[in-house]
Short mmCIF file of N, CA and C in Angstrom, two decimals:
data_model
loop_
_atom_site.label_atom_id
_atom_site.label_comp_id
_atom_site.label_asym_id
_atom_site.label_seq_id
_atom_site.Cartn_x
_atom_site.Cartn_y
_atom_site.Cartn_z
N UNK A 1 -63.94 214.67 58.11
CA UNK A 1 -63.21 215.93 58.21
C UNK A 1 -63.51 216.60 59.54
N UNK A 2 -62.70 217.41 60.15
CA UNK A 2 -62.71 217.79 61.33
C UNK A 2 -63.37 219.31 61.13
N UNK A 3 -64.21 219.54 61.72
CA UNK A 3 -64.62 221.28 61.56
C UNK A 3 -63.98 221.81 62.63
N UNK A 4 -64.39 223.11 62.56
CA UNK A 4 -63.95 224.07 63.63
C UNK A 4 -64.92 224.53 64.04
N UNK A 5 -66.49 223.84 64.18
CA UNK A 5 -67.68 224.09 64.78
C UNK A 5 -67.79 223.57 66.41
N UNK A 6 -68.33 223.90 66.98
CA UNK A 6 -68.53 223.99 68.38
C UNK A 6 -69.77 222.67 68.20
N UNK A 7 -69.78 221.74 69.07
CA UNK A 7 -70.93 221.11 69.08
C UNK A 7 -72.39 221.22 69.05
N UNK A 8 -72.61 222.70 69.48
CA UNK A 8 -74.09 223.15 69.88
C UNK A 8 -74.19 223.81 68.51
N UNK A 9 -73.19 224.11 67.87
CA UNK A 9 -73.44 224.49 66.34
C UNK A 9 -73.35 223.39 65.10
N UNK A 10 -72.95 222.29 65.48
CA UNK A 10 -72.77 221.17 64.39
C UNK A 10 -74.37 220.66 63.45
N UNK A 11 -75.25 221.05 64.62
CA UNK A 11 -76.74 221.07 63.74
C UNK A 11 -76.67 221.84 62.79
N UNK A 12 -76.53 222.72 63.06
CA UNK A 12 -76.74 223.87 62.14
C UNK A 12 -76.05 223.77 60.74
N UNK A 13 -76.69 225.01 59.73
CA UNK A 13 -75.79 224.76 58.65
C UNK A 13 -74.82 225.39 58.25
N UNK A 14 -75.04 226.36 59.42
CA UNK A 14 -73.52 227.19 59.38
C UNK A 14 -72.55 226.61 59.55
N UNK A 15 -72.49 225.48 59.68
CA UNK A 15 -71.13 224.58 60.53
C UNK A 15 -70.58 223.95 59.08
N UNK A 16 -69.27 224.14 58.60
CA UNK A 16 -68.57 223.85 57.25
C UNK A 16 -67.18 223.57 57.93
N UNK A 17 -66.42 222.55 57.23
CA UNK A 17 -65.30 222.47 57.12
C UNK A 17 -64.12 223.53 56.99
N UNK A 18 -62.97 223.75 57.45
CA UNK A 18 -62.70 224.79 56.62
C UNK A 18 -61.29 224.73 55.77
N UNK A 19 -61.37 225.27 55.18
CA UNK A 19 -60.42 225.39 53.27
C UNK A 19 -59.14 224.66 54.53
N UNK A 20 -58.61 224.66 55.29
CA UNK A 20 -57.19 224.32 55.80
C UNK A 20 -57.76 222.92 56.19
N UNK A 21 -58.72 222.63 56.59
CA UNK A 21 -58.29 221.21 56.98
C UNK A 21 -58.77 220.37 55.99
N UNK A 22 -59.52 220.83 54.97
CA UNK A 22 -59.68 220.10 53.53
C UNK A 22 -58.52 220.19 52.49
N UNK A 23 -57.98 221.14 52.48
CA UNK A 23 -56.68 220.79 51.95
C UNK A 23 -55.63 219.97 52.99
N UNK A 24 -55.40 219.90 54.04
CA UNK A 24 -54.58 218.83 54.70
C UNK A 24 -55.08 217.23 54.33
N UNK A 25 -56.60 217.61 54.39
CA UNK A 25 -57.15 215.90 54.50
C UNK A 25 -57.11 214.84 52.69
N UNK A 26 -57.02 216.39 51.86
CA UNK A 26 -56.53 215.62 50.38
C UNK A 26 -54.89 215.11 50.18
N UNK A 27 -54.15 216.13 51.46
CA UNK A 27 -52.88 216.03 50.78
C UNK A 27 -52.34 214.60 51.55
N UNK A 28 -53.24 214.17 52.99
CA UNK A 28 -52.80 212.98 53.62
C UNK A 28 -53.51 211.61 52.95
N UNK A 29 -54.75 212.57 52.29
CA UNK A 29 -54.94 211.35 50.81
C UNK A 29 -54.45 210.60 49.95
N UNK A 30 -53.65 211.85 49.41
CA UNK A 30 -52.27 211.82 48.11
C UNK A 30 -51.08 210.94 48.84
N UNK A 31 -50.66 211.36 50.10
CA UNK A 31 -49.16 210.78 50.78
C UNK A 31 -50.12 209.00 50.97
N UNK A 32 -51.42 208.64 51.37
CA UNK A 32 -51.51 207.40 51.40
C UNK A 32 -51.51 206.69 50.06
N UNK A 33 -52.27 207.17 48.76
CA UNK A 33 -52.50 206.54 47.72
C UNK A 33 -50.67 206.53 47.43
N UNK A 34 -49.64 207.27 47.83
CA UNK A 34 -48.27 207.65 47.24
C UNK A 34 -48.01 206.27 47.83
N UNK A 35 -47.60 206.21 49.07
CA UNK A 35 -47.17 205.35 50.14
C UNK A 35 -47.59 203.57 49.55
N UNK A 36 -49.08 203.29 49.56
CA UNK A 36 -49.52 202.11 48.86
C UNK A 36 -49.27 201.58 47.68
N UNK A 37 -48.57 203.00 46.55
CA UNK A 37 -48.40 202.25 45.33
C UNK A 37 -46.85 202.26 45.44
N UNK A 38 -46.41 202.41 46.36
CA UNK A 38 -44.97 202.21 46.25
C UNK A 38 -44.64 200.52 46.84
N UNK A 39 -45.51 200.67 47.91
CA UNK A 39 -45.85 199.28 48.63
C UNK A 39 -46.19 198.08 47.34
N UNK A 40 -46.98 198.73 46.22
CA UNK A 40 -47.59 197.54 45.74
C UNK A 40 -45.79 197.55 44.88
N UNK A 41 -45.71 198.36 44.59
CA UNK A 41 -43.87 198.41 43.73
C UNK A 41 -43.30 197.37 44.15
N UNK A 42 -42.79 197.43 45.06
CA UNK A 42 -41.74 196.90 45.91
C UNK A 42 -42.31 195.56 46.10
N UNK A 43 -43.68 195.19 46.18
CA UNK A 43 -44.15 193.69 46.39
C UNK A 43 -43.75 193.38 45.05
N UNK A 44 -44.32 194.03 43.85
CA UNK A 44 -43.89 193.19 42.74
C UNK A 44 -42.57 193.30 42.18
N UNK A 45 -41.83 194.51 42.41
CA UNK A 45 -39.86 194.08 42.34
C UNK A 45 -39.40 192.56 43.41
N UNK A 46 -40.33 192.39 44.24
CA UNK A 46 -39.97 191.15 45.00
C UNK A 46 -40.23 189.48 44.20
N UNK A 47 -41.41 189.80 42.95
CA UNK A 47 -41.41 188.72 42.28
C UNK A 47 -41.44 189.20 41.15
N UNK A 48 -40.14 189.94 41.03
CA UNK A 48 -40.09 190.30 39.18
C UNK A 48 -39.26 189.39 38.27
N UNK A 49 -39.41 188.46 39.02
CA UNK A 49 -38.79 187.46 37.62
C UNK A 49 -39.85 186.87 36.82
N UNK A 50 -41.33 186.89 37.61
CA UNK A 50 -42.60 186.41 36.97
C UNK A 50 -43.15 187.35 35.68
N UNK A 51 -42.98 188.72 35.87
CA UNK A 51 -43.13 189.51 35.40
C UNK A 51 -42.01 190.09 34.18
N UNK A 52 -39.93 189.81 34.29
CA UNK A 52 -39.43 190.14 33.69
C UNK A 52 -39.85 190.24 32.27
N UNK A 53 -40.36 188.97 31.95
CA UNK A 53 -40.96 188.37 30.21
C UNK A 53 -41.39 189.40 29.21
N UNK A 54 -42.24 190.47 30.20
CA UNK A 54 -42.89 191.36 29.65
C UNK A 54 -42.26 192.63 29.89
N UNK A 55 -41.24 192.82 30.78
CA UNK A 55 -40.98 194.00 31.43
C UNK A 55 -40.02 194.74 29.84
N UNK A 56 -39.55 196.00 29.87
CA UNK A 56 -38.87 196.69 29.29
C UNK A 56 -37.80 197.45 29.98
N UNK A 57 -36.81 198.08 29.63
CA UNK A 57 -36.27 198.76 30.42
C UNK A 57 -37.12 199.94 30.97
N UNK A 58 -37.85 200.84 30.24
CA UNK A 58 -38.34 201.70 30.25
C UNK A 58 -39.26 201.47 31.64
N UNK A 59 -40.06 200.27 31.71
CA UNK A 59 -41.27 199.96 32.84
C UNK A 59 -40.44 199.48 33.81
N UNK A 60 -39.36 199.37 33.83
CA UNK A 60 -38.58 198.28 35.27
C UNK A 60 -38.23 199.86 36.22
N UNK A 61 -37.99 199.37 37.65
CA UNK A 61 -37.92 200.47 38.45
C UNK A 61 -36.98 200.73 38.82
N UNK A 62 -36.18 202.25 38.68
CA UNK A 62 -35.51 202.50 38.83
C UNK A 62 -34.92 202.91 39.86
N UNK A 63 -33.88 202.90 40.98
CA UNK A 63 -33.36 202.79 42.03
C UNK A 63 -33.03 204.47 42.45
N UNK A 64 -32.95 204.78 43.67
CA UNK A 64 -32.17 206.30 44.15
C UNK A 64 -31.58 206.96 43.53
N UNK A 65 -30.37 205.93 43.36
CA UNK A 65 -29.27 206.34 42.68
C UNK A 65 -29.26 206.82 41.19
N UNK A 66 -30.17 206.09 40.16
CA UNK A 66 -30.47 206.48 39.22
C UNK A 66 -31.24 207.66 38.52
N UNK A 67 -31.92 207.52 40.09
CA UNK A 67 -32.88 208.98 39.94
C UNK A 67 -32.15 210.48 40.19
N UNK A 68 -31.23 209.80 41.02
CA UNK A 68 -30.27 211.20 41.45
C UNK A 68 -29.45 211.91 40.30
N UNK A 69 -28.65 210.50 39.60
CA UNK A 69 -27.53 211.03 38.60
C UNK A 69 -28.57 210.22 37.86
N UNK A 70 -27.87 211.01 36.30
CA UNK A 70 -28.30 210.44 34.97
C UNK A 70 -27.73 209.16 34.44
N UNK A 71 -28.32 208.15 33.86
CA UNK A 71 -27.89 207.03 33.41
C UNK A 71 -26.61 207.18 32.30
N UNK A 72 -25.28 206.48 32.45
CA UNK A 72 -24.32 206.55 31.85
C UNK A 72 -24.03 205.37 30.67
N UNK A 73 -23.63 206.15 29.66
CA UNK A 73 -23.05 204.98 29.17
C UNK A 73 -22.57 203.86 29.47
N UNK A 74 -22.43 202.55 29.57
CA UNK A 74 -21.26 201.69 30.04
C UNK A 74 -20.46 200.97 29.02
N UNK A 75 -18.95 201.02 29.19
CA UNK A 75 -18.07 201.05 28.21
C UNK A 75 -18.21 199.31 27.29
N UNK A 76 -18.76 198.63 28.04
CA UNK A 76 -19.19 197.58 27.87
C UNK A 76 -20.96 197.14 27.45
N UNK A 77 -21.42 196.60 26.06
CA UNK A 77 -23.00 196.24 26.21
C UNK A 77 -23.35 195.48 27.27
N UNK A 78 -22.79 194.25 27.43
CA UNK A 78 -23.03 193.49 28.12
C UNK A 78 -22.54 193.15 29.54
N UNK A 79 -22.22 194.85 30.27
CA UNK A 79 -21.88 195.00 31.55
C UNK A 79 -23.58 195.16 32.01
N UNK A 80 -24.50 195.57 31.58
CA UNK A 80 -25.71 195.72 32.18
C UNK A 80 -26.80 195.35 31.13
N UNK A 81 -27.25 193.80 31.48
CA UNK A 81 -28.08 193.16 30.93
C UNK A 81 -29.22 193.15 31.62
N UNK A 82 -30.31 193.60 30.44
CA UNK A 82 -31.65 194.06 31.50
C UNK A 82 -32.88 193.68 30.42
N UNK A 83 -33.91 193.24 30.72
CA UNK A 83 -34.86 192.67 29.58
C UNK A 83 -35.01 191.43 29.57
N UNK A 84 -35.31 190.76 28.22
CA UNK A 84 -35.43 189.29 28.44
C UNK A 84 -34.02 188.60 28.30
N UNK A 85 -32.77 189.62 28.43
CA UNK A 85 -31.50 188.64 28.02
C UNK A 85 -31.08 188.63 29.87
N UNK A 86 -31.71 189.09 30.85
CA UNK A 86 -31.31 188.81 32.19
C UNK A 86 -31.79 187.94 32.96
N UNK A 87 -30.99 186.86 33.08
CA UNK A 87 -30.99 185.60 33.59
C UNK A 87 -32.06 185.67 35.01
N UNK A 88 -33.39 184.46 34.88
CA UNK A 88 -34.12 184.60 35.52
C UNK A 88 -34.17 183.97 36.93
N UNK A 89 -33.26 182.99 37.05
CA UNK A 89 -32.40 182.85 38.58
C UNK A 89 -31.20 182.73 38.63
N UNK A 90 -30.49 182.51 39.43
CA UNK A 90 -29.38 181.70 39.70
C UNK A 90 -29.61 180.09 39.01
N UNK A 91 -28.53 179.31 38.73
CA UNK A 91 -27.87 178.28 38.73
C UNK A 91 -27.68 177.59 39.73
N UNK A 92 -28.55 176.41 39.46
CA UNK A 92 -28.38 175.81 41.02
C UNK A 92 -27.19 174.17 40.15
N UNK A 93 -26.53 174.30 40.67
CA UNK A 93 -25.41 172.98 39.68
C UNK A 93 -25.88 172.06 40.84
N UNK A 94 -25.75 171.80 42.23
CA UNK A 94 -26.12 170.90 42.84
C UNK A 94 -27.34 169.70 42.27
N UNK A 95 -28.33 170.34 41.94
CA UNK A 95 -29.55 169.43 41.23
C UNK A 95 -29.16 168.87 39.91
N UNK A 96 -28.13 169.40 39.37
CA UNK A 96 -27.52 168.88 38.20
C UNK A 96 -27.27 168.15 38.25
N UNK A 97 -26.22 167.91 38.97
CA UNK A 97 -25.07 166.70 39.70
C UNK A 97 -25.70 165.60 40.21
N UNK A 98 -27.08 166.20 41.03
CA UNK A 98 -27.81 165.01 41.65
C UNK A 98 -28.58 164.09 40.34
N UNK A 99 -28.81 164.73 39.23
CA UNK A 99 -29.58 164.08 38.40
C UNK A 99 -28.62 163.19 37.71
N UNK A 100 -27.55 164.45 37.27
CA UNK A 100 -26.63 163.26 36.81
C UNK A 100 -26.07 161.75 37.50
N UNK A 101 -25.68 161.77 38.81
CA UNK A 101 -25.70 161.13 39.65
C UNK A 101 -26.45 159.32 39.47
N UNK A 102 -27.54 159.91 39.79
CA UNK A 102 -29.30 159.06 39.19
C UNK A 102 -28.70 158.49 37.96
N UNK A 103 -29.01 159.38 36.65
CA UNK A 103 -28.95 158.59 35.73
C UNK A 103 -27.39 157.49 35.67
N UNK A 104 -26.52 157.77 36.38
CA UNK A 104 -25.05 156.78 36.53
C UNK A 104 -25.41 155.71 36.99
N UNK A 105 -26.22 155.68 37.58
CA UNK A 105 -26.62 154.34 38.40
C UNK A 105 -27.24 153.33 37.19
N UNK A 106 -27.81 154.00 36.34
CA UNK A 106 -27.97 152.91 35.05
C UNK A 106 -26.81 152.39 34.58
N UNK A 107 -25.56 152.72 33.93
CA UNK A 107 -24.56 152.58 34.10
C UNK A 107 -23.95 151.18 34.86
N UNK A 108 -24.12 150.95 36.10
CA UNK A 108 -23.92 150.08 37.00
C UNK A 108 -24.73 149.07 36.53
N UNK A 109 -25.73 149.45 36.34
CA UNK A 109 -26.91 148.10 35.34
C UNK A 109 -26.51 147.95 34.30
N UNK A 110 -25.71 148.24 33.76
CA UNK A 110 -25.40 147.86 32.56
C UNK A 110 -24.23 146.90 32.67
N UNK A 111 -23.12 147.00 33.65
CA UNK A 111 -21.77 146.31 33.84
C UNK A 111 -22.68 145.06 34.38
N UNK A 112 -23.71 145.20 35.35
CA UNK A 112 -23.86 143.85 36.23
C UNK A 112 -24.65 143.17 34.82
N UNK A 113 -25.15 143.46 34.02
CA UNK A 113 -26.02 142.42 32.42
C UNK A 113 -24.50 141.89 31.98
N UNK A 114 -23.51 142.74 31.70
CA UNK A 114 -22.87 142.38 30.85
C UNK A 114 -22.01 141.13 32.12
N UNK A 115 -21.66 141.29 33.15
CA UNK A 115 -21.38 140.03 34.08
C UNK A 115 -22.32 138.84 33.98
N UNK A 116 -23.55 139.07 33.98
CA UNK A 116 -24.10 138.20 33.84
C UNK A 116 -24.57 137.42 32.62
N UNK A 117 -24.11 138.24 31.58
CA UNK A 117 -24.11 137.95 30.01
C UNK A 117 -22.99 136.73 30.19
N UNK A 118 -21.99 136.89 30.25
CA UNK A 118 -20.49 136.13 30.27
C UNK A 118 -20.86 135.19 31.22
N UNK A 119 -21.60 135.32 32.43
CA UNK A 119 -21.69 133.93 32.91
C UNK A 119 -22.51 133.20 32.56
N UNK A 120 -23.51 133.37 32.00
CA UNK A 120 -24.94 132.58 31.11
C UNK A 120 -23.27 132.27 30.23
N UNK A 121 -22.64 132.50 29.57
CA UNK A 121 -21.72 132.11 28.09
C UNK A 121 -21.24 130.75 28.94
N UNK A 122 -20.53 131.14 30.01
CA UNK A 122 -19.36 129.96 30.94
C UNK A 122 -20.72 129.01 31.08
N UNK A 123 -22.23 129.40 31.72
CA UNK A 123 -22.73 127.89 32.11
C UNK A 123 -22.56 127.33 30.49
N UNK A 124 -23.48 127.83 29.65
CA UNK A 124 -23.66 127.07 28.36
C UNK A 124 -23.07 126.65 27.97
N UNK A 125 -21.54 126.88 28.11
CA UNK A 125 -20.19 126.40 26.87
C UNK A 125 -20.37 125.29 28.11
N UNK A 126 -20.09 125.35 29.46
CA UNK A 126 -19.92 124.05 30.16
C UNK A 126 -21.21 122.88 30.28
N UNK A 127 -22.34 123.19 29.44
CA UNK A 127 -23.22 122.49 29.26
C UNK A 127 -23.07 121.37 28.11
N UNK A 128 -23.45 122.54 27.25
CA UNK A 128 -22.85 122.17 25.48
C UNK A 128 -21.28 122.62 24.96
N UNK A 129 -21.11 122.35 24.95
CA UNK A 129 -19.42 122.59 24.72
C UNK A 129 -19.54 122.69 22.86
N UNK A 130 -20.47 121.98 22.46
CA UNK A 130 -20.63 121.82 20.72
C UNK A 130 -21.16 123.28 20.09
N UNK A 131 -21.92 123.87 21.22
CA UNK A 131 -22.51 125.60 20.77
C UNK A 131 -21.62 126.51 20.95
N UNK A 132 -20.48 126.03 21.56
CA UNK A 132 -19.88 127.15 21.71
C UNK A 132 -19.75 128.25 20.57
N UNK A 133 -19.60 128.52 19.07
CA UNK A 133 -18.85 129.73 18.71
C UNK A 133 -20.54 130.04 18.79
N UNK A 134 -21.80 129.71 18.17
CA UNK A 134 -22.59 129.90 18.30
C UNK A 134 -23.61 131.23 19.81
N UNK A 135 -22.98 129.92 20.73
CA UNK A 135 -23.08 131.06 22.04
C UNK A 135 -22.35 132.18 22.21
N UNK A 136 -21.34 132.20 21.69
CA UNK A 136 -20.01 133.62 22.25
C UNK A 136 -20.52 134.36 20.92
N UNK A 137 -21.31 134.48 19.60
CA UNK A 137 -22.17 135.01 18.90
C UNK A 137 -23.13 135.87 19.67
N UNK A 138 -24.21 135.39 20.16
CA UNK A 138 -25.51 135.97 20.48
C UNK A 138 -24.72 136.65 21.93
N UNK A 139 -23.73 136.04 22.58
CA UNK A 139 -23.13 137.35 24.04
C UNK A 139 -22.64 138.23 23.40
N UNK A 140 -22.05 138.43 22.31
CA UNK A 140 -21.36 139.57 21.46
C UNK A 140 -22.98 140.41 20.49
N UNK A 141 -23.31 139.62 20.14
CA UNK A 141 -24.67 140.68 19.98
C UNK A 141 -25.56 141.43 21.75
N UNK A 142 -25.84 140.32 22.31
CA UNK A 142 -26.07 140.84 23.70
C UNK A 142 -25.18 141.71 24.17
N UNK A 143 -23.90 141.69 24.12
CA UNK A 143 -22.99 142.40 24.83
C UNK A 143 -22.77 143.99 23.66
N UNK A 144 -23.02 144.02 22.89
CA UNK A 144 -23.46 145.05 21.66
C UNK A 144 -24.55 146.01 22.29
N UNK A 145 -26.23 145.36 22.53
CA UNK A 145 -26.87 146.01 23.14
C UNK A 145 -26.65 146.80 23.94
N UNK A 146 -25.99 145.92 25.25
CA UNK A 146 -26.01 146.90 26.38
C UNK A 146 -24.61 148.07 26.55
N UNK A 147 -23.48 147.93 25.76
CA UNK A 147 -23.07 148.97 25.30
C UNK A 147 -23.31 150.27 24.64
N UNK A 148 -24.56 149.69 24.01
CA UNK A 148 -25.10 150.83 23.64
C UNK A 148 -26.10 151.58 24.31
N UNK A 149 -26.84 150.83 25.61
CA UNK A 149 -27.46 151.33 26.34
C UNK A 149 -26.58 152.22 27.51
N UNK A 150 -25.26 151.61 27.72
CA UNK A 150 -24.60 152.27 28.35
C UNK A 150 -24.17 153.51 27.64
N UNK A 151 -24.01 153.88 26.59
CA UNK A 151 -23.26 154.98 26.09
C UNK A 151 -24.63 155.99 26.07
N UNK A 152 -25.82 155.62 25.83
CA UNK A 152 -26.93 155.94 25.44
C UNK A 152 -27.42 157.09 27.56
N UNK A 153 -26.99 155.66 28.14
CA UNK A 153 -27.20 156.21 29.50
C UNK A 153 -26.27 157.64 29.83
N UNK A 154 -24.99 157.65 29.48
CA UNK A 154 -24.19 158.48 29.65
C UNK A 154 -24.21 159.69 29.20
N UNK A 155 -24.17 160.10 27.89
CA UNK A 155 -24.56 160.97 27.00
C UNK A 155 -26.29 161.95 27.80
N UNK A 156 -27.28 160.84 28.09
CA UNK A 156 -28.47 161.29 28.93
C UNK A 156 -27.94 162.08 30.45
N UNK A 157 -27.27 161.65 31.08
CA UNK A 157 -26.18 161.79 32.34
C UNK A 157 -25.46 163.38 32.02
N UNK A 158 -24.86 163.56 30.79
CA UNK A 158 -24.12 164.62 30.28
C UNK A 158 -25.10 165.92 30.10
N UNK A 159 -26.19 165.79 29.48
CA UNK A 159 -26.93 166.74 29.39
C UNK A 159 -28.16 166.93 30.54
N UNK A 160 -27.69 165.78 31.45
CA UNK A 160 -28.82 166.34 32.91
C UNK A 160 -27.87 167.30 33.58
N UNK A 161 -26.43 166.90 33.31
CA UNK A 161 -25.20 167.36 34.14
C UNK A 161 -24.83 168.93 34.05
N UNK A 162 -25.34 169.38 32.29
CA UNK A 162 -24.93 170.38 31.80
C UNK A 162 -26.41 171.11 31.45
N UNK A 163 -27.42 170.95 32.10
CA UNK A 163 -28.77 171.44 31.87
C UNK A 163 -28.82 172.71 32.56
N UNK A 164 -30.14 173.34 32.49
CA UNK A 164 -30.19 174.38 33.70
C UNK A 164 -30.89 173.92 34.93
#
């Protein structure tokens, strides 16, 4: 605190602060502790989606504008969604697409088995010609499988596609 003592008097004990600059030095107290918790505000409105989970309307911070005029009805509930029903990012569909993408490529493994199912059938029938219904049996069970791995792949593809 700053006195209004003269240096050759600062020994002394007459030398006191006085009532004006102790009330200035609480009130530039108050404007810093004001100033810092607004600072810490605004850091955590910057990561309030970590925090939404717990937030309420009541604890979330309210803007200028709100403070100025009184909060209005809106003719609509679900024009202002606030709490845990407000979506905690954006939608990114790109990563969707890319996953879906990925899983298609199984897909492609599945057409090249089933090519190569049918040509294992052509060597064997041109081997043994006597196995034949036998062989075009077990490619129709083989060829069963991987239909179903394909549909199995797709359906997986659909809900990477339509995920968040």
């Amino acid at each position: 605190l700053k006195s209004t003592c003269s240096a050759a008097s600062a020994r002394t004990s007459e030398c006191a602060p006085s009532w004006d600059s102790l009330a200035l030095h609480l009130t530039m107290s108050l404007f810093r502790v004001l100033r810092t918790a607004q600072h810490v505000q605004r850091q955590s409105i910057l990561s309030g989606a970590a925090c939404r989970l717990l937030a309420t309307p009541s604890t979330q911070p309210r803007t200028i504008t709100d403070m100025v005029r009184p909060a209005t009805k809106s003719l609509s509930p679900l024009a202002s969604v606030s709490g845990l029903g407000e979506p905690l990012s954006k939608r990114h569909a790109g990563v969707s697409v890319l996953g879906c993408a990925i899983a298609m490529v199984a897909v492609g493994g599945c057409a090249q088995g089933i090519g190569q199912l049918f040509a294992a059938l052509v060597v064997g029938m041109a081997r043994n010609p006597s196995m034949k219904e036998d062989l075009f049996t077990y490619t129709l069970i083989g060829m069963g499988f991987l239909e179903f791995l394909a549909i199995v792949v797709i359906l997986i593809a659909g809900l990477l596609l339509y995920s968040e």
